[in-house]
PDB file of C-alpha atoms in Angstrom:
ATOM      1  CA  MET U   1     -27.774  42.126  47.348  1.00 41.00           C
ATOM      2  CA  ILE U   2     -25.836  40.698  44.491  1.00 39.00           C
ATOM      3  CA  ILE U   3     -28.287  42.091  41.878  1.00 40.00           C
ATOM      4  CA  CYS U   4     -28.115  45.665  43.467  1.00 42.00           C
ATOM      5  CA  LEU U   5     -24.329  45.553  43.778  1.00 42.00           C
ATOM      6  CA  SER U   6     -24.048  44.457  39.958  1.00 44.00           C
ATOM      7  CA  SER U   7     -26.459  47.420  39.036  1.00 44.00           C
ATOM      8  CA  ARG U   8     -24.361  49.870  41.040  1.00 43.00           C
ATOM      9  CA  LEU U   9     -21.120  48.571  39.438  1.00 39.00           C
ATOM     10  CA  ARG U  10     -22.620  49.134  35.787  1.00 46.00           C
ATOM     11  CA  SER U  11     -23.616  52.670  36.717  1.00 47.00           C
ATOM     12  CA  ARG U  12     -20.143  53.410  38.304  1.00 45.00           C
ATOM     13  CA  PHE U  13     -18.255  51.674  35.397  1.00 42.00           C
ATOM     14  CA  PRO U  14     -20.229  52.052  32.053  1.00 49.00           C
ATOM     15  CA  ILE U  15     -17.131  51.555  30.141  1.00 46.00           C
ATOM     16  CA  LEU U  16     -16.552  48.172  31.370  1.00 44.00           C
ATOM     17  CA  ASP U  17     -20.120  47.149  30.723  1.00 53.00           C
ATOM     18  CA  GLN U  18     -19.674  48.456  26.983  1.00 58.00           C
ATOM     19  CA  THR U  19     -16.384  46.503  26.617  1.00 54.00           C
ATOM     20  CA  HIS U  20     -18.082  43.340  27.849  1.00 55.00           C
ATOM     21  CA  MET U  21     -20.821  43.573  25.311  1.00 58.00           C
ATOM     22  CA  ILE U  22     -18.501  44.241  22.350  1.00 58.00           C
ATOM     23  CA  ARG U  23     -16.523  41.013  23.296  1.00 64.00           C
ATOM     24  CA  ALA U  24     -19.716  39.127  23.382  1.00 59.00           C
ATOM     25  CA  MET U  25     -20.814  40.500  19.883  1.00 64.00           C
ATOM     26  CA  ALA U  26     -17.570  39.599  18.545  1.00 60.00           C
ATOM     27  CA  HIS U  27     -17.618  36.106  19.931  1.00 61.00           C
ATOM     28  CA  ARG U  28     -20.956  35.714  18.426  1.00 67.00           C
ATOM     29  CA  VAL U  29     -19.848  36.937  14.890  1.00 57.00           C
ATOM     30  CA  GLN U  30     -16.884  34.497  14.922  1.00 64.00           C
ATOM     31  CA  GLU U  31     -19.309  31.583  15.644  1.00 63.00           C
ATOM     32  CA  LEU U  32     -21.628  32.678  12.628  1.00 58.00           C
ATOM     33  CA  LEU U  33     -18.549  32.927  10.381  1.00 58.00           C
ATOM     34  CA  VAL U  34     -17.500  29.449  11.260  1.00 48.00           C
ATOM     35  CA  GLN U  35     -20.960  28.157  10.500  1.00 58.00           C
ATOM     36  CA  VAL U  36     -20.899  29.742   7.193  1.00 47.00           C
ATOM     37  CA  VAL U  37     -17.649  28.258   6.241  1.00 44.00           C
ATOM     38  CA  LEU U  38     -18.799  24.735   7.488  1.00 48.00           C
ATOM     39  CA  ALA U  39     -21.880  25.214   5.385  1.00 51.00           C
ATOM     40  CA  ILE U  40     -19.912  25.897   2.131  1.00 49.00           C
ATOM     41  CA  PHE U  41     -17.069  23.517   2.858  1.00 47.00           C
ATOM     42  CA  PRO U  42     -18.691  20.670   4.614  1.00 45.00           C
ATOM     43  CA  LYS U  43     -15.510  18.357   4.444  1.00 42.00           C
ATOM     44  CA  ALA U  44     -13.129  21.083   6.091  1.00 42.00           C
ATOM     45  CA  THR U  45     -11.707  20.108   9.477  1.00 42.00           C
ATOM     46  CA  PHE U  46     -10.458  22.504  12.101  1.00 39.00           C
ATOM     47  CA  GLY U  47      -8.173  21.906  15.009  1.00 39.00           C
ATOM     48  CA  LYS U  48      -6.425  18.760  15.962  1.00 36.00           C
ATOM     49  CA  PRO U  49      -6.424  16.094  13.219  1.00 36.00           C
ATOM     50  CA  SER U  50      -8.213  12.699  13.766  1.00 36.00           C
ATOM     51  CA  CYS U  51      -6.232   9.763  14.502  1.00 34.00           C
ATOM     52  CA  GLN U  52      -8.587   7.579  12.639  1.00 35.00           C
ATOM     53  CA  LEU U  53      -7.074   7.694   9.262  1.00 33.00           C
ATOM     54  CA  ARG U  54      -7.850   4.932   7.142  1.00 37.00           C
ATOM     55  CA  ALA U  55      -5.487   3.275   4.798  1.00 34.00           C
ATOM     56  CA  ARG U  56      -7.605   4.026   1.822  1.00 37.00           C
ATOM     57  CA  ASP U  57      -7.675   7.590   2.875  1.00 38.00           C
ATOM     58  CA  VAL U  58      -3.679   7.895   2.334  1.00 35.00           C
ATOM     59  CA  PRO U  59      -2.922   9.731  -0.955  1.00 37.00           C
ATOM     60  CA  ALA U  60      -1.395   7.434  -3.697  1.00 36.00           C
ATOM     61  CA  GLU U  61       1.712   9.511  -3.862  1.00 38.00           C
ATOM     62  CA  ALA U  62       2.433   8.578  -0.213  1.00 39.00           C
ATOM     63  CA  GLU U  63       3.022   4.965  -1.270  1.00 44.00           C
ATOM     64  CA  GLY U  64       6.628   4.365  -1.594  1.00 52.00           C
ATOM     65  CA  GLY U  65       7.551   7.294   0.745  1.00 70.00           C
ATOM     66  CA  ASN U  66      10.483   7.528   2.942  1.00 86.00           C
ATOM     67  CA  GLY U  67       8.597   5.385   5.442  1.00 93.00           C
ATOM     68  CA  PHE U  68       8.082   2.484   2.959  1.00 95.00           C
ATOM     69  CA  TRP U  69      11.672   2.608   1.807  1.00 95.00           C
ATOM     70  CA  LEU U  70      13.118   2.557   5.328  1.00 95.00           C
ATOM     71  CA  SER U  71      11.003  -0.511   6.081  1.00 95.00           C
ATOM     72  CA  TRP U  72      12.046  -2.149   2.808  1.00 95.00           C
ATOM     73  CA  ARG U  73      15.675  -1.653   3.547  1.00 95.00           C
ATOM     74  CA  LEU U  74      15.386  -2.869   6.962  1.00 95.00           C
ATOM     75  CA  ALA U  75      13.829  -5.954   5.727  1.00 96.00           C
ATOM     76  CA  VAL U  76      16.566  -6.378   3.175  1.00 95.00           C
ATOM     77  CA  GLU U  77      19.477  -6.151   5.691  1.00 95.00           C
ATOM     78  CA  ALA U  78      17.571  -8.371   8.080  1.00 94.00           C
ATOM     79  CA  ASN U  79      17.250 -10.934   5.201  1.00 94.00           C
ATOM     80  CA  ASN U  80      13.491 -10.810   5.691  1.00 95.00           C
ATOM     81  CA  MET U  81      13.045 -10.063   2.086  1.00 90.00           C
ATOM     82  CA  SER U  82      14.820 -12.989   0.691  1.00 83.00           C
ATOM     83  CA  ALA U  83      15.223 -13.883  -3.010  1.00 86.00           C
ATOM     84  CA  TRP U  84      14.038 -10.484  -4.243  1.00 94.00           C
ATOM     85  CA  ARG U  85      14.760  -9.686  -7.777  1.00 95.00           C
ATOM     86  CA  THR U  86      14.817  -5.969  -8.207  1.00 97.00           C
ATOM     87  CA  VAL U  87      14.393  -2.769  -6.049  1.00 97.00           C
ATOM     88  CA  PRO U  88      10.874  -1.569  -5.994  1.00 96.00           C
ATOM     89  CA  PRO U  89      10.623   1.300  -8.505  1.00 95.00           C
ATOM     90  CA  GLN U  90       9.137   3.576  -5.958  1.00 95.00           C
ATOM     91  CA  CYS U  91      12.299   3.172  -3.942  1.00 96.00           C
ATOM     92  CA  GLN U  92      14.781   4.076  -6.650  1.00 96.00           C
ATOM     93  CA  ARG U  93      15.457   7.623  -5.573  1.00 96.00           C
ATOM     94  CA  HIS U  94      15.728   6.621  -1.869  1.00 97.00           C
ATOM     95  CA  VAL U  95      18.385   4.002  -2.986  1.00 97.00           C
ATOM     96  CA  GLU U  96      20.237   6.676  -4.808  1.00 97.00           C
ATOM     97  CA  SER U  97      20.097   9.013  -2.126  1.00 97.00           C
ATOM     98  CA  TYR U  98      21.064   6.392   0.469  1.00 97.00           C
ATOM     99  CA  MET U  99      24.085   5.302  -1.656  1.00 97.00           C
ATOM    100  CA  THR U 100      25.425   8.819  -2.632  1.00 97.00           C
ATOM    101  CA  GLY U 101      24.135  11.154   0.119  1.00 97.00           C
ATOM    102  CA  GLY U 102      26.344  10.021   2.968  1.00 97.00           C
ATOM    103  CA  GLN U 103      24.335   7.563   4.919  1.00 97.00           C
ATOM    104  CA  TYR U 104      25.905   4.555   3.264  1.00 98.00           C
ATOM    105  CA  GLU U 105      29.353   5.822   4.245  1.00 98.00           C
ATOM    106  CA  GLN U 106      28.183   6.465   7.733  1.00 98.00           C
ATOM    107  CA  ASP U 107      26.701   2.864   8.063  1.00 98.00           C
ATOM    108  CA  LEU U 108      29.937   1.448   6.688  1.00 98.00           C
ATOM    109  CA  LYS U 109      31.956   3.368   9.223  1.00 98.00           C
ATOM    110  CA  LEU U 110      29.959   1.921  12.057  1.00 98.00           C
ATOM    111  CA  ILE U 111      30.270  -1.639  10.817  1.00 98.00           C
ATOM    112  CA  VAL U 112      33.959  -1.252  10.299  1.00 98.00           C
ATOM    113  CA  ASP U 113      34.435   0.208  13.741  1.00 98.00           C
ATOM    114  CA  GLN U 114      32.711  -2.879  15.167  1.00 98.00           C
ATOM    115  CA  VAL U 115      35.021  -5.199  12.975  1.00 98.00           C
ATOM    116  CA  THR U 116      37.979  -3.307  14.108  1.00 98.00           C
ATOM    117  CA  ALA U 117      37.054  -3.491  17.854  1.00 98.00           C
ATOM    118  CA  TYR U 118      36.605  -7.296  17.461  1.00 98.00           C
ATOM    119  CA  ALA U 119      39.875  -7.785  15.566  1.00 98.00           C
ATOM    120  CA  ASN U 120      41.825  -5.760  18.322  1.00 98.00           C
ATOM    121  CA  GLY U 121      40.683  -8.414  20.735  1.00 98.00           C
ATOM    122  CA  ILE U 122      42.275 -11.235  19.032  1.00 98.00           C
ATOM    123  CA  THR U 123      45.852 -12.369  19.712  1.00 97.00           C
ATOM    124  CA  VAL U 124      47.377 -13.410  16.422  1.00 98.00           C
ATOM    125  CA  SER U 125      49.427 -16.578  16.673  1.00 97.00           C
ATOM    126  CA  ASN U 126      52.936 -17.106  15.116  1.00 96.00           C
ATOM    127  CA  ASP U 127      51.743 -20.067  12.928  1.00 97.00           C
ATOM    128  CA  GLY U 128      50.273 -17.974  10.173  1.00 97.00           C
ATOM    129  CA  MET U 129      46.866 -19.685  10.344  1.00 98.00           C
ATOM    130  CA  ASP U 130      44.767 -16.816  11.668  1.00 98.00           C
ATOM    131  CA  ALA U 131      42.502 -15.972   8.677  1.00 98.00           C
ATOM    132  CA  TRP U 132      39.830 -13.495   7.694  1.00 98.00           C
ATOM    133  CA  ILE U 133      37.653 -13.948   4.662  1.00 98.00           C
ATOM    134  CA  LEU U 134      36.370 -10.859   2.512  1.00 98.00           C
ATOM    135  CA  ASP U 135      34.006 -10.720  -0.239  1.00 98.00           C
ATOM    136  CA  ILE U 136      35.022  -8.679  -3.341  1.00 98.00           C
ATOM    137  CA  ASP U 137      31.963  -7.061  -5.049  1.00 98.00           C
ATOM    138  CA  ASP U 138      30.370  -4.363  -3.070  1.00 98.00           C
ATOM    139  CA  THR U 139      32.351  -5.503  -0.063  1.00 98.00           C
ATOM    140  CA  ILE U 140      36.016  -4.120  -0.853  1.00 98.00           C
ATOM    141  CA  ILE U 141      35.277  -2.679  -4.185  1.00 98.00           C
ATOM    142  CA  SER U 142      32.260  -0.836  -5.557  1.00 98.00           C
ATOM    143  CA  ASN U 143      29.892  -1.453  -8.414  1.00 98.00           C
ATOM    144  CA  MET U 144      27.803   1.514  -7.707  1.00 98.00           C
ATOM    145  CA  LEU U 145      28.741   3.234 -11.072  1.00 97.00           C
ATOM    146  CA  TYR U 146      27.510   0.092 -12.787  1.00 98.00           C
ATOM    147  CA  TYR U 147      24.217   0.000 -10.906  1.00 97.00           C
ATOM    148  CA  LYS U 148      23.676   3.704 -11.404  1.00 97.00           C
ATOM    149  CA  GLY U 149      22.898   2.661 -15.128  1.00 97.00           C
ATOM    150  CA  LYS U 150      20.669   0.063 -13.866  1.00 97.00           C
ATOM    151  CA  ARG U 151      18.571   2.618 -11.861  1.00 97.00           C
ATOM    152  CA  TYR U 152      20.336   1.398  -8.637  1.00 97.00           C
ATOM    153  CA  GLY U 153      18.933  -2.135  -8.917  1.00 97.00           C
ATOM    154  CA  CYS U 154      15.404  -1.342 -10.307  1.00 97.00           C
ATOM    155  CA  ASP U 155      16.305  -3.011 -13.584  1.00 97.00           C
ATOM    156  CA  PRO U 156      16.807  -6.881 -13.567  1.00 96.00           C
ATOM    157  CA  PHE U 157      20.457  -8.359 -13.161  1.00 94.00           C
ATOM    158  CA  ASP U 158      22.115  -8.636 -16.619  1.00 95.00           C
ATOM    159  CA  ALA U 159      24.885 -11.175 -16.365  1.00 94.00           C
ATOM    160  CA  THR U 160      26.548 -10.247 -19.581  1.00 96.00           C
ATOM    161  CA  GLY U 161      26.396  -6.491 -18.849  1.00 97.00           C
ATOM    162  CA  PHE U 162      28.073  -7.109 -15.497  1.00 97.00           C
ATOM    163  CA  LYS U 163      30.842  -9.200 -16.773  1.00 97.00           C
ATOM    164  CA  ALA U 164      31.645  -6.509 -19.436  1.00 98.00           C
ATOM    165  CA  TRP U 165      31.829  -3.801 -16.712  1.00 98.00           C
ATOM    166  CA  ALA U 166      33.941  -6.149 -14.389  1.00 98.00           C
ATOM    167  CA  ALA U 167      36.177  -6.850 -17.136  1.00 98.00           C
ATOM    168  CA  ARG U 168      37.036  -3.090 -17.368  1.00 98.00           C
ATOM    169  CA  GLY U 169      38.763  -3.482 -13.956  1.00 98.00           C
ATOM    170  CA  GLU U 170      37.681   0.198 -13.107  1.00 97.00           C
ATOM    171  CA  CYS U 171      35.833  -0.830  -9.788  1.00 98.00           C
ATOM    172  CA  PRO U 172      37.021   1.730  -7.030  1.00 98.00           C
ATOM    173  CA  ALA U 173      37.923   0.692  -3.697  1.00 98.00           C
ATOM    174  CA  ILE U 174      35.378   1.166  -0.817  1.00 98.00           C
ATOM    175  CA  PRO U 175      37.678   3.346   1.500  1.00 98.00           C
ATOM    176  CA  ALA U 176      36.469   2.308   4.767  1.00 98.00           C
ATOM    177  CA  VAL U 177      36.863  -1.339   3.988  1.00 98.00           C
ATOM    178  CA  LEU U 178      40.130  -0.810   2.176  1.00 98.00           C
ATOM    179  CA  GLY U 179      41.378   0.680   5.555  1.00 98.00           C
ATOM    180  CA  LEU U 180      40.124  -2.225   7.290  1.00 98.00           C
ATOM    181  CA  PHE U 181      41.865  -4.504   4.906  1.00 98.00           C
ATOM    182  CA  LYS U 182      45.306  -2.886   5.618  1.00 98.00           C
ATOM    183  CA  LYS U 183      44.765  -3.175   9.290  1.00 98.00           C
ATOM    184  CA  LEU U 184      44.070  -6.773   9.158  1.00 98.00           C
ATOM    185  CA  VAL U 185      47.099  -7.419   7.188  1.00 98.00           C
ATOM    186  CA  ASP U 186      49.322  -5.185   9.195  1.00 98.00           C
ATOM    187  CA  ASP U 187      48.059  -7.010  12.325  1.00 98.00           C
ATOM    188  CA  GLY U 188      49.252 -10.436  10.725  1.00 98.00           C
ATOM    189  CA  PHE U 189      46.092 -11.960   9.683  1.00 98.00           C
ATOM    190  CA  LYS U 190      45.920 -13.962   6.366  1.00 98.00           C
ATOM    191  CA  VAL U 191      43.274 -12.174   4.457  1.00 98.00           C
ATOM    192  CA  ILE U 192      41.629 -14.388   1.883  1.00 98.00           C
ATOM    193  CA  LEU U 193      39.636 -12.812  -0.828  1.00 98.00           C
ATOM    194  CA  LEU U 194      36.506 -15.031  -1.803  1.00 98.00           C
ATOM    195  CA  THR U 195      34.387 -14.122  -4.762  1.00 98.00           C
ATOM    196  CA  GLY U 196      31.832 -15.671  -7.094  1.00 97.00           C
ATOM    197  CA  ARG U 197      33.423 -13.906 -10.104  1.00 98.00           C
ATOM    198  CA  ASP U 198      34.504 -16.341 -12.776  1.00 97.00           C
ATOM    199  CA  GLN U 199      38.152 -17.049 -12.740  1.00 98.00           C
ATOM    200  CA  GLU U 200      38.511 -17.965 -16.355  1.00 97.00           C
ATOM    201  CA  THR U 201      36.780 -14.739 -17.750  1.00 97.00           C
ATOM    202  CA  LEU U 202      37.624 -12.219 -15.100  1.00 98.00           C
ATOM    203  CA  GLY U 203      40.732 -13.527 -13.330  1.00 98.00           C
ATOM    204  CA  PRO U 204      43.347 -11.024 -14.667  1.00 98.00           C
ATOM    205  CA  ALA U 205      40.890  -7.976 -14.586  1.00 98.00           C
ATOM    206  CA  THR U 206      39.856  -8.785 -10.993  1.00 98.00           C
ATOM    207  CA  PHE U 207      43.512  -9.141  -9.866  1.00 98.00           C
ATOM    208  CA  ASN U 208      44.746  -6.007 -11.604  1.00 98.00           C
ATOM    209  CA  ASN U 209      41.683  -4.088 -10.394  1.00 98.00           C
ATOM    210  CA  LEU U 210      42.673  -5.039  -6.818  1.00 98.00           C
ATOM    211  CA  ARG U 211      46.244  -4.124  -7.193  1.00 98.00           C
ATOM    212  CA  ASN U 212      45.570  -0.822  -8.781  1.00 98.00           C
ATOM    213  CA  GLN U 213      43.179   0.169  -5.916  1.00 98.00           C
ATOM    214  CA  GLY U 214      45.713  -0.598  -3.193  1.00 98.00           C
ATOM    215  CA  PHE U 215      44.862  -4.169  -2.042  1.00 98.00           C
ATOM    216  CA  HIS U 216      48.354  -5.708  -1.422  1.00 98.00           C
ATOM    217  CA  GLY U 217      49.320  -8.317   0.840  1.00 98.00           C
ATOM    218  CA  TYR U 218      46.557 -10.660   0.972  1.00 98.00           C
ATOM    219  CA  GLU U 219      46.956 -14.262   1.292  1.00 98.00           C
ATOM    220  CA  ARG U 220      44.889 -15.754  -1.511  1.00 98.00           C
ATOM    221  CA  LEU U 221      42.448 -14.686  -4.272  1.00 98.00           C
ATOM    222  CA  ILE U 222      39.837 -17.418  -4.642  1.00 98.00           C
ATOM    223  CA  MET U 223      37.498 -17.245  -7.701  1.00 98.00           C
ATOM    224  CA  LYS U 224      34.810 -19.545  -9.095  1.00 98.00           C
ATOM    225  CA  THR U 225      36.083 -22.286 -11.273  1.00 97.00           C
ATOM    226  CA  GLN U 226      34.326 -24.587 -13.653  1.00 96.00           C
ATOM    227  CA  ALA U 227      33.999 -27.112 -10.803  1.00 96.00           C
ATOM    228  CA  TYR U 228      31.535 -24.797  -9.127  1.00 97.00           C
ATOM    229  CA  LYS U 229      29.668 -23.622 -12.321  1.00 94.00           C
ATOM    230  CA  GLY U 230      25.905 -23.399 -11.590  1.00 93.00           C
ATOM    231  CA  GLN U 231      26.160 -23.725  -7.894  1.00 96.00           C
ATOM    232  CA  ARG U 232      24.588 -21.263  -5.596  1.00 96.00           C
ATOM    233  CA  ALA U 233      26.817 -18.830  -3.750  1.00 97.00           C
ATOM    234  CA  ILE U 234      25.978 -20.259  -0.286  1.00 97.00           C
ATOM    235  CA  THR U 235      27.016 -23.800  -1.538  1.00 97.00           C
ATOM    236  CA  TYR U 236      30.205 -22.646  -3.373  1.00 98.00           C
ATOM    237  CA  LYS U 237      31.522 -20.407  -0.454  1.00 98.00           C
ATOM    238  CA  SER U 238      30.665 -22.994   2.109  1.00 98.00           C
ATOM    239  CA  ASP U 239      32.763 -25.668   0.335  1.00 98.00           C
ATOM    240  CA  ILE U 240      35.685 -23.162   0.000  1.00 98.00           C
ATOM    241  CA  ARG U 241      35.735 -22.456   3.517  1.00 98.00           C
ATOM    242  CA  ARG U 242      35.533 -26.121   4.422  1.00 98.00           C
ATOM    243  CA  GLN U 243      38.854 -26.559   2.541  1.00 98.00           C
ATOM    244  CA  LEU U 244      40.455 -23.592   4.097  1.00 98.00           C
ATOM    245  CA  GLU U 245      39.537 -25.006   7.505  1.00 98.00           C
ATOM    246  CA  GLU U 246      40.775 -28.432   6.701  1.00 98.00           C
ATOM    247  CA  GLU U 247      44.028 -26.731   5.648  1.00 98.00           C
ATOM    248  CA  GLY U 248      44.227 -25.458   9.323  1.00 98.00           C
ATOM    249  CA  TYR U 249      43.230 -21.980   8.864  1.00 98.00           C
ATOM    250  CA  ARG U 250      41.125 -20.382  11.733  1.00 98.00           C
ATOM    251  CA  ILE U 251      38.566 -18.207  10.249  1.00 98.00           C
ATOM    252  CA  TRP U 252      38.155 -15.379  12.873  1.00 98.00           C
ATOM    253  CA  GLY U 253      35.999 -13.287  10.717  1.00 98.00           C
ATOM    254  CA  ASN U 254      33.900 -13.157   7.740  1.00 98.00           C
ATOM    255  CA  VAL U 255      32.641  -9.952   5.839  1.00 98.00           C
ATOM    256  CA  GLY U 256      30.286  -9.716   2.966  1.00 98.00           C
ATOM    257  CA  ASP U 257      27.525  -7.478   1.409  1.00 98.00           C
ATOM    258  CA  GLN U 258      25.260 -10.629   0.818  1.00 97.00           C
ATOM    259  CA  TRP U 259      23.783 -13.008   3.126  1.00 97.00           C
ATOM    260  CA  SER U 260      24.851 -15.791   0.987  1.00 97.00           C
ATOM    261  CA  ASP U 261      28.474 -14.758   1.815  1.00 98.00           C
ATOM    262  CA  LEU U 262      27.682 -15.257   5.540  1.00 98.00           C
ATOM    263  CA  GLN U 263      25.282 -18.274   5.497  1.00 97.00           C
ATOM    264  CA  GLY U 264      25.894 -21.908   4.996  1.00 97.00           C
ATOM    265  CA  GLN U 265      28.803 -23.954   6.795  1.00 98.00           C
ATOM    266  CA  PHE U 266      32.218 -22.876   8.122  1.00 98.00           C
ATOM    267  CA  VAL U 267      31.139 -19.233   8.255  1.00 98.00           C
ATOM    268  CA  GLY U 268      33.900 -18.395  10.818  1.00 98.00           C
ATOM    269  CA  LYS U 269      33.920 -17.282  14.509  1.00 98.00           C
ATOM    270  CA  ARG U 270      32.016 -13.874  13.602  1.00 98.00           C
ATOM    271  CA  THR U 271      30.262 -12.458  10.383  1.00 98.00           C
ATOM    272  CA  PHE U 272      29.763  -8.958   9.328  1.00 98.00           C
ATOM    273  CA  LYS U 273      27.290  -7.735   6.885  1.00 98.00           C
ATOM    274  CA  ILE U 274      27.995  -4.846   4.633  1.00 97.00           C
ATOM    275  CA  PRO U 275      24.810  -2.891   3.646  1.00 97.00           C
ATOM    276  CA  ASN U 276      23.690  -3.355   0.094  1.00 98.00           C
ATOM    277  CA  PRO U 277      20.169  -2.425  -1.129  1.00 97.00           C
ATOM    278  CA  MET U 278      20.930  -2.703  -4.821  1.00 97.00           C
ATOM    279  CA  TYR U 279      20.766  -6.315  -5.390  1.00 97.00           C
ATOM    280  CA  PHE U 280      20.397  -9.936  -3.948  1.00 96.00           C
ATOM    281  CA  VAL U 281      22.646 -12.996  -4.617  1.00 95.00           C
ATOM    282  CA  ARG U 282      21.338 -16.394  -3.697  1.00 89.00           C
TER     283      ARG U 282
END
């Protein structure tokens, strides 16, 4: 019965039967074309890509791409990439983009907002001993112009060159941290600026640089003296903080761009890390 019905339908609707045949032929031609292409280009792939990509199949130019840079910067900021000497060459353009393209400022704002929220919850006493410690280089003033000439940290640190730069006293303030500094001073905290800069060679230049950039009203500027020559930053800053606490200061907060600013002893009740992917100080 079904066969007879089908025959009757074909006789009554010949156009439908012809259309079906044309579609079938078109489909067969498409299959033949695909077979020809595969024969000519055996490595060509069609459809959904395979997830079985091996590491050696990744193009060389992908190394050091945005994914690598993001992982490297995370390791730096989490202090999992300790004692690194230079920025990997393949990260240079990413560091430049980060520092100059707006993300650095966004990260700073987020951190400063966290510091501000914490500071707002502190009741400042009347004895004048509630203190905050701020690092100087790339915490409150920026050396980015200097490091631009050093390929944003891809070149090894040059102590002589950096001293010459710092002696010019032209480091611009980091706006977000300058605003934080002024708030802490206005709220009654004793802000202590603690730096690894050499007092003998960079004392006047640093003082004038800070004054010209709007840093007024801090409690004390502490720089490295001959007594600490050759000491690592962690050792030097720990000892200075110990002396401050022995004087009776309560260190409510400690802000720096290096982990060596925030590690060791007497670090304060809370520490806050400013991002800096350009160099590492032990």
